[in-house]
mmCIF file of C-alpha atoms and ligand atoms in Angstrom:
data_model
loop_
_atom_site.group_PDB
_atom_site.id
_atom_site.type_symbol
_atom_site.label_atom_id
_atom_site.label_comp_id
_atom_site.label_asym_id
_atom_site.label_seq_id
_atom_site.Cartn_x
_atom_site.Cartn_y
_atom_site.Cartn_z
ATOM 1 C CA UNK A 1 155.560 58.720 -9.806
ATOM 2 C CA UNK A 2 156.935 55.676 -7.827
ATOM 3 C CA UNK A 3 154.480 54.795 -5.074
ATOM 4 C CA UNK A 4 155.868 54.439 -1.577
ATOM 5 C CA UNK A 5 158.818 56.782 -2.223
ATOM 6 C CA UNK A 6 157.076 60.127 -2.285
ATOM 7 C CA UNK A 7 155.399 61.472 0.806
ATOM 8 C CA UNK A 8 151.758 60.600 1.463
ATOM 9 C CA UNK A 9 150.442 64.033 0.489
ATOM 10 C CA UNK A 10 151.723 63.493 -3.045
ATOM 11 C CA UNK A 11 150.121 60.108 -3.747
ATOM 12 C CA UNK A 12 148.128 60.488 -6.984
ATOM 13 C CA UNK A 13 149.752 63.864 -7.625
ATOM 14 C CA UNK A 14 149.490 65.329 -11.155
ATOM 15 C CA UNK A 15 152.581 67.465 -11.770
ATOM 16 C CA UNK A 16 152.504 70.621 -13.874
ATOM 17 C CA UNK A 17 153.260 69.683 -17.470
ATOM 18 C CA UNK A 18 155.076 72.422 -19.384
ATOM 19 C CA UNK A 19 154.406 72.900 -23.095
ATOM 20 C CA UNK A 20 156.454 70.761 -25.487
ATOM 21 C CA UNK A 21 159.987 72.081 -26.136
ATOM 22 C CA UNK A 22 161.262 70.448 -29.347
ATOM 23 C CA UNK A 23 165.019 70.685 -30.069
ATOM 24 C CA UNK A 24 166.124 74.151 -31.248
ATOM 25 C CA UNK A 25 166.373 74.622 -35.004
ATOM 26 C CA UNK A 26 164.314 71.535 -35.907
ATOM 27 C CA UNK A 27 161.880 73.537 -38.038
ATOM 28 C CA UNK A 28 158.935 73.712 -35.670
ATOM 29 C CA UNK A 29 156.513 76.630 -35.611
ATOM 30 C CA UNK A 30 156.382 76.973 -31.860
ATOM 31 C CA UNK A 31 153.236 78.751 -30.718
ATOM 32 C CA UNK A 32 152.589 76.766 -27.546
ATOM 33 C CA UNK A 33 154.425 78.413 -24.620
ATOM 34 C CA UNK A 34 153.949 82.158 -25.119
ATOM 35 C CA UNK A 35 157.607 82.923 -25.752
ATOM 36 C CA UNK A 36 158.476 86.095 -27.630
ATOM 37 C CA UNK A 37 158.634 85.658 -31.406
ATOM 38 C CA UNK A 38 161.246 88.446 -31.430
ATOM 39 C CA UNK A 39 164.752 88.301 -29.932
ATOM 40 C CA UNK A 40 165.897 90.160 -26.816
ATOM 41 C CA UNK A 41 167.652 93.508 -27.086
ATOM 42 C CA UNK A 42 171.182 93.376 -28.539
ATOM 43 C CA UNK A 43 172.235 95.337 -25.432
ATOM 44 C CA UNK A 44 171.135 92.332 -23.369
ATOM 45 C CA UNK A 45 173.144 89.923 -25.496
ATOM 46 C CA UNK A 46 176.219 92.158 -25.233
ATOM 47 C CA UNK A 47 175.838 92.442 -21.462
ATOM 48 C CA UNK A 48 175.601 88.649 -21.120
ATOM 49 C CA UNK A 49 178.698 88.135 -23.293
ATOM 50 C CA UNK A 50 180.641 90.723 -21.300
ATOM 51 C CA UNK A 51 179.643 89.054 -18.018
ATOM 52 C CA UNK A 52 180.645 85.555 -19.192
ATOM 53 C CA UNK A 53 184.157 85.811 -17.787
ATOM 54 C CA UNK A 54 186.161 84.338 -14.918
ATOM 55 C CA UNK A 55 183.903 86.033 -12.356
ATOM 56 C CA UNK A 56 181.542 83.093 -12.952
ATOM 57 C CA UNK A 57 183.553 81.187 -10.343
ATOM 58 C CA UNK A 58 181.982 83.489 -7.749
ATOM 59 C CA UNK A 59 178.397 83.249 -6.517
ATOM 60 C CA UNK A 60 176.061 85.990 -7.698
ATOM 61 C CA UNK A 61 174.695 88.703 -5.423
ATOM 62 C CA UNK A 62 172.281 86.802 -3.145
ATOM 63 C CA UNK A 63 169.815 89.682 -3.400
ATOM 64 C CA UNK A 64 170.398 90.176 -7.152
ATOM 65 C CA UNK A 65 170.985 93.781 -6.057
ATOM 66 C CA UNK A 66 171.813 95.363 -9.454
ATOM 67 C CA UNK A 67 168.596 93.947 -10.956
ATOM 68 C CA UNK A 68 166.452 95.086 -8.033
ATOM 69 C CA UNK A 69 167.876 98.567 -8.229
ATOM 70 C CA UNK A 70 167.331 98.859 -11.997
ATOM 71 C CA UNK A 71 163.756 97.537 -11.721
ATOM 72 C CA UNK A 72 162.995 99.878 -8.812
ATOM 73 C CA UNK A 73 164.271 102.861 -10.862
ATOM 74 C CA UNK A 74 162.100 101.844 -13.805
ATOM 75 C CA UNK A 75 158.921 101.752 -11.681
ATOM 76 C CA UNK A 76 159.721 104.665 -9.348
ATOM 77 C CA UNK A 77 159.923 102.379 -6.305
ATOM 78 C CA UNK A 78 162.495 101.693 -3.582
ATOM 79 C CA UNK A 79 164.725 98.631 -4.081
ATOM 80 C CA UNK A 80 163.152 97.285 -0.870
ATOM 81 C CA UNK A 81 159.844 97.072 -2.780
ATOM 82 C CA UNK A 82 161.300 94.736 -5.413
ATOM 83 C CA UNK A 83 162.497 91.173 -5.371
ATOM 84 C CA UNK A 84 163.786 89.039 -8.211
ATOM 85 C CA UNK A 85 163.267 85.345 -8.871
ATOM 86 C CA UNK A 86 164.120 82.480 -11.187
ATOM 87 C CA UNK A 87 161.206 83.335 -13.451
ATOM 88 C CA UNK A 88 157.750 84.364 -12.322
ATOM 89 C CA UNK A 89 157.222 80.708 -11.436
ATOM 90 C CA UNK A 90 159.708 80.886 -8.573
ATOM 91 C CA UNK A 91 157.948 83.968 -7.209
ATOM 92 C CA UNK A 92 154.613 82.132 -7.285
ATOM 93 C CA UNK A 93 156.194 79.306 -5.332
ATOM 94 C CA UNK A 94 157.688 81.757 -2.827
ATOM 95 C CA UNK A 95 154.171 83.097 -2.203
ATOM 96 C CA UNK A 96 153.181 79.620 -1.044
ATOM 97 C CA UNK A 97 156.274 79.297 1.154
ATOM 98 C CA UNK A 98 155.669 82.703 2.725
ATOM 99 C CA UNK A 99 151.895 83.028 2.945
ATOM 100 C CA UNK A 100 150.067 79.674 2.745
ATOM 101 C CA UNK A 101 151.020 76.225 3.965
ATOM 102 C CA UNK A 102 149.526 72.949 5.144
ATOM 103 C CA UNK A 103 145.829 73.262 5.895
ATOM 104 C CA UNK A 104 145.451 76.764 4.418
ATOM 105 C CA UNK A 105 143.328 77.543 1.400
ATOM 106 C CA UNK A 106 144.667 79.317 -1.672
ATOM 107 C CA UNK A 107 142.048 81.024 -3.818
ATOM 108 C CA UNK A 108 141.994 81.802 -7.530
ATOM 109 C CA UNK A 109 139.511 82.215 -10.373
ATOM 110 C CA UNK A 110 139.286 79.302 -12.818
ATOM 111 C CA UNK A 111 140.247 78.606 -15.530
ATOM 112 C CA UNK A 112 143.702 80.035 -14.907
ATOM 113 C CA UNK A 113 147.408 79.210 -14.808
ATOM 114 C CA UNK A 114 147.580 75.441 -14.141
ATOM 115 C CA UNK A 115 150.638 75.789 -11.891
ATOM 116 C CA UNK A 116 148.549 76.775 -8.856
ATOM 117 C CA UNK A 117 146.902 73.347 -8.478
ATOM 118 C CA UNK A 118 150.123 71.282 -8.199
ATOM 119 C CA UNK A 119 151.670 73.903 -5.906
ATOM 120 C CA UNK A 120 148.669 73.536 -3.598
ATOM 121 C CA UNK A 121 149.340 69.794 -3.439
ATOM 122 C CA UNK A 122 153.079 70.242 -2.873
ATOM 123 C CA UNK A 123 152.444 72.698 -0.026
ATOM 124 C CA UNK A 124 149.504 70.686 1.329
ATOM 125 C CA UNK A 125 147.220 73.667 0.902
ATOM 126 C CA UNK A 126 143.718 73.386 -0.448
ATOM 127 C CA UNK A 127 142.706 75.041 -3.709
ATOM 128 C CA UNK A 128 139.698 77.339 -3.360
ATOM 129 C CA UNK A 129 138.451 77.632 -6.937
ATOM 130 C CA UNK A 130 136.171 80.410 -8.168
ATOM 131 C CA UNK A 131 134.827 79.556 -11.636
ATOM 132 C CA UNK A 132 134.335 82.468 -14.028
ATOM 133 C CA UNK A 133 130.899 82.694 -15.660
ATOM 134 C CA UNK A 134 132.394 84.705 -18.460
ATOM 135 C CA UNK A 135 136.159 84.582 -19.114
ATOM 136 C CA UNK A 136 136.443 88.384 -18.676
ATOM 137 C CA UNK A 137 134.464 88.596 -15.400
ATOM 138 C CA UNK A 138 136.263 88.256 -12.090
ATOM 139 C CA UNK A 139 134.051 85.984 -9.943
ATOM 140 C CA UNK A 140 132.431 88.159 -7.214
ATOM 141 C CA UNK A 141 132.926 85.299 -4.724
ATOM 142 C CA UNK A 142 136.725 85.773 -4.804
ATOM 143 C CA UNK A 143 136.837 88.946 -2.653
ATOM 144 C CA UNK A 144 134.934 87.543 0.365
ATOM 145 C CA UNK A 145 136.932 84.270 0.274
ATOM 146 C CA UNK A 146 138.970 84.276 3.556
ATOM 147 C CA UNK A 147 142.058 82.525 2.113
ATOM 148 C CA UNK A 148 145.399 83.929 3.332
ATOM 149 C CA UNK A 149 146.679 83.835 -0.269
ATOM 150 C CA UNK A 150 144.882 84.574 -3.549
ATOM 151 C CA UNK A 151 146.126 84.678 -7.108
ATOM 152 C CA UNK A 152 144.590 86.764 -9.848
ATOM 153 C CA UNK A 153 146.307 86.285 -13.198
ATOM 154 C CA UNK A 154 145.546 89.497 -15.056
ATOM 155 C CA UNK A 155 145.370 89.395 -17.993
ATOM 156 C CA UNK A 156 144.496 85.774 -17.450
ATOM 157 C CA UNK A 157 145.985 82.661 -19.009
ATOM 158 C CA UNK A 158 144.915 80.609 -20.886
ATOM 159 C CA UNK A 159 141.981 82.868 -21.799
ATOM 160 C CA UNK A 160 143.900 86.076 -22.582
ATOM 161 C CA UNK A 161 141.036 88.087 -21.051
ATOM 162 C CA UNK A 162 141.603 91.174 -18.890
ATOM 163 C CA UNK A 163 139.580 91.462 -15.678
ATOM 164 C CA UNK A 164 138.054 94.838 -14.913
ATOM 165 C CA UNK A 165 140.365 97.035 -12.785
ATOM 166 C CA UNK A 166 137.567 98.046 -10.388
ATOM 167 C CA UNK A 167 136.637 94.427 -9.778
ATOM 168 C CA UNK A 168 140.262 93.556 -9.069
ATOM 169 C CA UNK A 169 140.564 96.468 -6.659
ATOM 170 C CA UNK A 170 137.325 95.455 -4.916
ATOM 171 C CA UNK A 171 138.601 91.865 -4.520
ATOM 172 C CA UNK A 172 141.863 93.182 -3.035
ATOM 173 C CA UNK A 173 140.004 95.556 -0.698
ATOM 174 C CA UNK A 174 137.822 92.705 0.549
ATOM 175 C CA UNK A 175 140.817 90.421 1.198
ATOM 176 C CA UNK A 176 142.539 90.280 4.570
ATOM 177 C CA UNK A 177 145.318 88.071 3.184
ATOM 178 C CA UNK A 178 147.845 88.579 0.414
ATOM 179 C CA UNK A 179 146.630 89.007 -3.162
ATOM 180 C CA UNK A 180 149.282 88.173 -5.754
ATOM 181 C CA UNK A 181 148.322 89.687 -9.084
ATOM 182 C CA UNK A 182 150.248 87.723 -11.682
ATOM 183 C CA UNK A 183 150.951 90.249 -14.428
ATOM 184 C CA UNK A 184 153.126 88.002 -16.600
ATOM 185 C CA UNK A 185 151.324 89.333 -19.707
ATOM 186 C CA UNK A 186 150.452 92.847 -18.588
ATOM 187 C CA UNK A 187 152.811 94.643 -20.971
ATOM 188 C CA UNK A 188 150.523 93.571 -23.823
ATOM 189 C CA UNK A 189 147.446 94.947 -22.009
ATOM 190 C CA UNK A 190 146.049 98.483 -21.881
ATOM 191 C CA UNK A 191 146.544 98.841 -18.105
ATOM 192 C CA UNK A 192 148.206 97.301 -15.065
ATOM 193 C CA UNK A 193 147.463 97.280 -11.330
ATOM 194 C CA UNK A 194 150.639 99.248 -10.541
ATOM 195 C CA UNK A 195 148.598 102.045 -8.910
ATOM 196 C CA UNK A 196 147.271 99.604 -6.313
ATOM 197 C CA UNK A 197 150.745 99.315 -4.751
ATOM 198 C CA UNK A 198 150.444 102.789 -3.249
ATOM 199 C CA UNK A 199 147.042 102.186 -1.650
ATOM 200 C CA UNK A 200 146.955 98.451 -0.811
ATOM 201 C CA UNK A 201 149.636 96.907 1.390
ATOM 202 C CA UNK A 202 148.404 93.364 0.740
ATOM 203 C CA UNK A 203 149.108 93.389 -3.018
ATOM 204 C CA UNK A 204 152.025 91.809 -4.822
ATOM 205 C CA UNK A 205 152.516 92.227 -8.548
ATOM 206 C CA UNK A 206 154.357 89.360 -10.225
ATOM 207 C CA UNK A 207 156.113 90.113 -13.511
ATOM 208 C CA UNK A 208 158.472 88.303 -15.848
ATOM 209 C CA UNK A 209 161.180 88.983 -18.415
ATOM 210 C CA UNK A 210 160.068 85.848 -20.305
ATOM 211 C CA UNK A 211 157.411 87.427 -22.518
ATOM 212 C CA UNK A 212 157.728 91.117 -23.342
ATOM 213 C CA UNK A 213 161.535 91.188 -22.977
ATOM 214 C CA UNK A 214 162.144 88.008 -24.997
ATOM 215 C CA UNK A 215 164.114 86.341 -22.195
ATOM 216 C CA UNK A 216 162.275 83.100 -21.356
ATOM 217 C CA UNK A 217 165.592 81.241 -21.568
ATOM 218 C CA UNK A 218 167.223 83.391 -18.863
ATOM 219 C CA UNK A 219 164.641 82.554 -16.184
ATOM 220 C CA UNK A 220 164.105 85.867 -14.499
ATOM 221 C CA UNK A 221 161.020 87.468 -13.016
ATOM 222 C CA UNK A 222 160.298 90.078 -10.362
ATOM 223 C CA UNK A 223 157.776 90.985 -7.719
ATOM 224 C CA UNK A 224 156.712 94.483 -6.688
ATOM 225 C CA UNK A 225 155.009 95.149 -3.371
ATOM 226 C CA UNK A 226 155.187 96.678 0.068
ATOM 227 C CA UNK A 227 158.453 96.392 1.976
ATOM 228 C CA UNK A 228 156.804 93.950 4.373
ATOM 229 C CA UNK A 229 155.622 91.538 1.659
ATOM 230 C CA UNK A 230 158.925 91.715 -0.219
ATOM 231 C CA UNK A 231 160.795 90.975 3.003
ATOM 232 C CA UNK A 232 158.546 87.962 3.556
ATOM 233 C CA UNK A 233 159.370 86.607 0.079
ATOM 234 C CA UNK A 234 163.088 87.251 0.582
ATOM 235 C CA UNK A 235 163.068 85.445 3.897
ATOM 236 C CA UNK A 236 162.005 82.152 2.268
ATOM 237 C CA UNK A 237 163.910 82.282 -1.025
ATOM 238 C CA UNK A 238 166.918 80.195 -1.949
ATOM 239 C CA UNK A 239 170.189 82.142 -1.764
ATOM 240 C CA UNK A 240 171.313 82.146 -5.397
ATOM 241 C CA UNK A 241 168.291 81.411 -7.556
ATOM 242 C CA UNK A 242 169.139 84.204 -10.012
ATOM 243 C CA UNK A 243 172.534 83.719 -11.606
ATOM 244 C CA UNK A 244 175.113 86.310 -12.654
ATOM 245 C CA UNK A 245 174.148 86.280 -16.334
ATOM 246 C CA UNK A 246 170.447 86.634 -15.525
ATOM 247 C CA UNK A 247 171.176 89.630 -13.293
ATOM 248 C CA UNK A 248 173.078 91.517 -16.002
ATOM 249 C CA UNK A 249 170.456 90.533 -18.571
ATOM 250 C CA UNK A 250 167.670 91.925 -16.383
ATOM 251 C CA UNK A 251 169.488 95.231 -15.902
ATOM 252 C CA UNK A 252 170.191 95.662 -19.627
ATOM 253 C CA UNK A 253 166.646 94.623 -20.578
ATOM 254 C CA UNK A 254 164.860 96.967 -18.211
ATOM 255 C CA UNK A 255 167.100 99.833 -19.318
ATOM 256 C CA UNK A 256 166.400 99.285 -23.043
ATOM 257 C CA UNK A 257 162.875 100.647 -22.971
ATOM 258 C CA UNK A 258 162.844 101.360 -26.735
ATOM 259 C CA UNK A 259 163.468 97.722 -27.600
ATOM 260 C CA UNK A 260 160.856 96.556 -25.106
ATOM 261 C CA UNK A 261 158.238 98.952 -26.456
ATOM 262 C CA UNK A 262 158.990 97.946 -30.058
ATOM 263 C CA UNK A 263 158.628 94.244 -29.216
ATOM 264 C CA UNK A 264 155.288 94.817 -27.480
ATOM 265 C CA UNK A 265 153.952 96.953 -30.354
ATOM 266 C CA UNK A 266 154.807 94.324 -32.938
ATOM 267 C CA UNK A 267 153.225 91.519 -30.915
ATOM 268 C CA UNK A 268 150.053 93.559 -30.385
ATOM 269 C CA UNK A 269 149.864 94.304 -34.137
ATOM 270 C CA UNK A 270 150.366 90.643 -35.045
ATOM 271 C CA UNK A 271 147.813 89.618 -32.409
ATOM 272 C CA UNK A 272 145.115 91.690 -34.138
ATOM 273 C CA UNK A 273 145.938 90.118 -37.499
ATOM 274 C CA UNK A 274 145.929 86.614 -36.067
ATOM 275 C CA UNK A 275 142.586 87.110 -34.312
ATOM 276 C CA UNK A 276 141.021 88.441 -37.530
ATOM 277 C CA UNK A 277 142.346 85.525 -39.573
ATOM 278 C CA UNK A 278 141.062 82.983 -37.051
ATOM 279 C CA UNK A 279 137.619 84.593 -36.993
ATOM 280 C CA UNK A 280 137.680 84.360 -40.796
ATOM 281 C CA UNK A 281 138.160 80.598 -40.367
ATOM 282 C CA UNK A 282 135.053 80.420 -38.129
ATOM 283 C CA UNK A 283 136.967 80.287 -34.841
ATOM 284 C CA UNK A 284 135.417 81.939 -31.806
ATOM 285 C CA UNK A 285 138.171 84.223 -30.414
ATOM 286 C CA UNK A 286 138.394 85.798 -26.940
ATOM 287 C CA UNK A 287 139.521 89.469 -26.967
ATOM 288 C CA UNK A 288 143.155 89.164 -25.916
ATOM 289 C CA UNK A 289 145.220 91.490 -23.718
ATOM 290 C CA UNK A 290 148.236 89.138 -23.911
ATOM 291 C CA UNK A 291 150.774 87.724 -26.385
ATOM 292 C CA UNK A 292 148.460 84.827 -27.264
ATOM 293 C CA UNK A 293 144.915 84.257 -28.443
ATOM 294 C CA UNK A 294 142.432 81.793 -27.026
ATOM 295 C CA UNK A 295 140.222 80.435 -29.739
ATOM 296 C CA UNK A 296 137.564 77.779 -30.259
ATOM 297 C CA UNK A 297 137.784 76.025 -33.624
ATOM 298 C CA UNK A 298 134.648 74.880 -35.442
ATOM 299 C CA UNK A 299 135.713 71.234 -34.905
ATOM 300 C CA UNK A 300 137.117 69.312 -31.894
ATOM 301 C CA UNK A 301 140.144 71.163 -30.554
ATOM 302 C CA UNK A 302 142.145 67.987 -29.824
ATOM 303 C CA UNK A 303 141.891 66.972 -33.499
ATOM 304 C CA UNK A 304 143.013 70.390 -34.676
ATOM 305 C CA UNK A 305 145.995 70.377 -32.297
ATOM 306 C CA UNK A 306 147.066 66.868 -33.371
ATOM 307 C CA UNK A 307 146.728 67.719 -37.069
ATOM 308 C CA UNK A 308 148.750 70.914 -36.587
ATOM 309 C CA UNK A 309 151.429 68.921 -34.789
ATOM 310 C CA UNK A 310 151.705 66.597 -37.799
ATOM 311 C CA UNK A 311 152.515 69.773 -39.758
ATOM 312 C CA UNK A 312 155.181 70.788 -37.176
ATOM 313 C CA UNK A 313 153.023 73.545 -35.710
ATOM 314 C CA UNK A 314 152.701 73.484 -31.915
ATOM 315 C CA UNK A 315 149.830 75.160 -30.052
ATOM 316 C CA UNK A 316 148.544 74.551 -26.506
ATOM 317 C CA UNK A 317 145.448 72.566 -25.615
ATOM 318 C CA UNK A 318 144.108 71.890 -22.103
ATOM 319 C CA UNK A 319 142.015 68.772 -22.297
ATOM 320 C CA UNK A 320 139.640 69.612 -19.467
ATOM 321 C CA UNK A 321 136.332 71.387 -19.070
ATOM 322 C CA UNK A 322 135.268 74.112 -19.484
ATOM 323 C CA UNK A 323 138.106 74.806 -21.936
ATOM 324 C CA UNK A 324 138.534 71.452 -23.706
ATOM 325 C CA UNK A 325 137.081 72.909 -26.904
ATOM 326 C CA UNK A 326 139.597 75.751 -26.993
ATOM 327 C CA UNK A 327 143.212 76.172 -28.077
ATOM 328 C CA UNK A 328 145.765 78.756 -26.981
ATOM 329 C CA UNK A 329 147.943 80.109 -29.761
ATOM 330 C CA UNK A 330 151.001 82.263 -29.025
ATOM 331 C CA UNK A 331 151.277 85.321 -31.245
ATOM 332 C CA UNK A 332 154.157 84.685 -33.640
ATOM 333 C CA UNK A 333 155.795 86.354 -36.602
ATOM 334 C CA UNK A 334 153.873 86.872 -39.862
ATOM 335 C CA UNK A 335 155.745 83.905 -41.399
ATOM 336 C CA UNK A 336 154.774 81.671 -38.486
ATOM 337 C CA UNK A 337 151.159 82.777 -38.809
ATOM 338 C CA UNK A 338 151.198 81.945 -42.528
ATOM 339 C CA UNK A 339 152.258 78.360 -41.765
ATOM 340 C CA UNK A 340 149.694 78.075 -38.974
ATOM 341 C CA UNK A 341 146.863 79.427 -41.123
ATOM 342 C CA UNK A 342 147.798 77.301 -44.139
ATOM 343 C CA UNK A 343 147.694 74.236 -41.867
ATOM 344 C CA UNK A 344 144.354 75.249 -40.389
ATOM 345 C CA UNK A 345 142.820 75.765 -43.837
ATOM 346 C CA UNK A 346 143.803 72.228 -44.824
ATOM 347 C CA UNK A 347 142.565 70.768 -41.562
ATOM 348 C CA UNK A 348 139.215 72.564 -41.639
ATOM 349 C CA UNK A 349 138.773 71.682 -45.318
HETATM 350 C C1 PLP B 401 150.253 83.142 -15.958
HETATM 351 C C2 PLP B 401 151.727 82.948 -15.901
HETATM 352 N N1 PLP B 401 152.373 83.323 -14.817
HETATM 353 C C3 PLP B 401 153.698 83.169 -14.701
HETATM 354 C C4 PLP B 401 154.418 82.596 -15.720
HETATM 355 C C5 PLP B 401 155.865 82.428 -15.422
HETATM 356 O O1 PLP B 401 156.733 82.687 -16.373
HETATM 357 P P1 PLP B 401 158.286 82.597 -16.089
HETATM 358 O O2 PLP B 401 158.503 81.602 -14.991
HETATM 359 O O3 PLP B 401 158.863 82.200 -17.388
HETATM 360 O O4 PLP B 401 158.680 83.983 -15.652
HETATM 361 C C6 PLP B 401 153.775 82.155 -16.879
HETATM 362 C C7 PLP B 401 154.514 81.495 -17.959
HETATM 363 O O5 PLP B 401 154.058 81.078 -18.954
HETATM 364 C C8 PLP B 401 152.387 82.346 -16.973
HETATM 365 O O6 PLP B 401 151.694 81.935 -18.045
#
């Protein structure tokens, strides 16, 4: 980043680096960014095509009202308890805008989603990190932390582990500030924190259409919470962050429950097969409640990742402790897994 141009708070800033996106159709086996290996519902594609008409000259609904209403119906909530964003990532950023700014601390267990660190720098907040002893154990220090904003990614990324529901509830109960539970992967897990909405006014659930609805390219996510918290998010959002096509896609996707359920079931089935195959190749594998597996190969992870890349197979590696020895592999189709596993067999000899 050019020195002297950016503001002082961003000197030495390390931006979030998204996973590699090679050009479409170039033959890559792409298991690095937790996209769905299966397409979205055909009803979604039809709705997008039908909406791609001359109404695109008009701005979309600034509240993305049709999407809010459809999501509220799906979860038995009021539309005032739902807001919609340009992916879950925008909703995370809105939490900073609304609840934590310069001089505040923002707390989260580590390792977790690497977006929180750069957002702390951008908003001049300080990260309050709570290292996990065991990937599946929520650190007990998180609840008593006085930060006005906390994030709990559950199930977590990049580990894929699900924190215990009672521990999450205890952390929320002990928190005076807002606790945003990022449930980007929750549809692949046995349970969610949806019940907490009725009893805890300081909880926000952040969800996305990118994973279990196969719509990463549409950029649409949603938050569920009390009217007060949703109003706070709405008050700081940009006017038109969710476009007309994304709004109709969200409505069609949330209403096609059969497609959604089928996609989740297939991913969960493939996840079990992938974990078994990796264990057979002497990988250590974390029990996953997500659409990816976190696994430690029996040789340096960076070498495995580079050798897979030479074979046009992309997986994700975070080159920092305590996870430098691990790789995150998105659950793919059977054919994708065959290519991955054939590559791994060659690499591991
Ligand atoms: C933990 C977590 N939260 C949120 C997101 C946001 O996803 P999106 O912005 O595509 O909705 C991701 C994406 O990979 C994620 O891993």
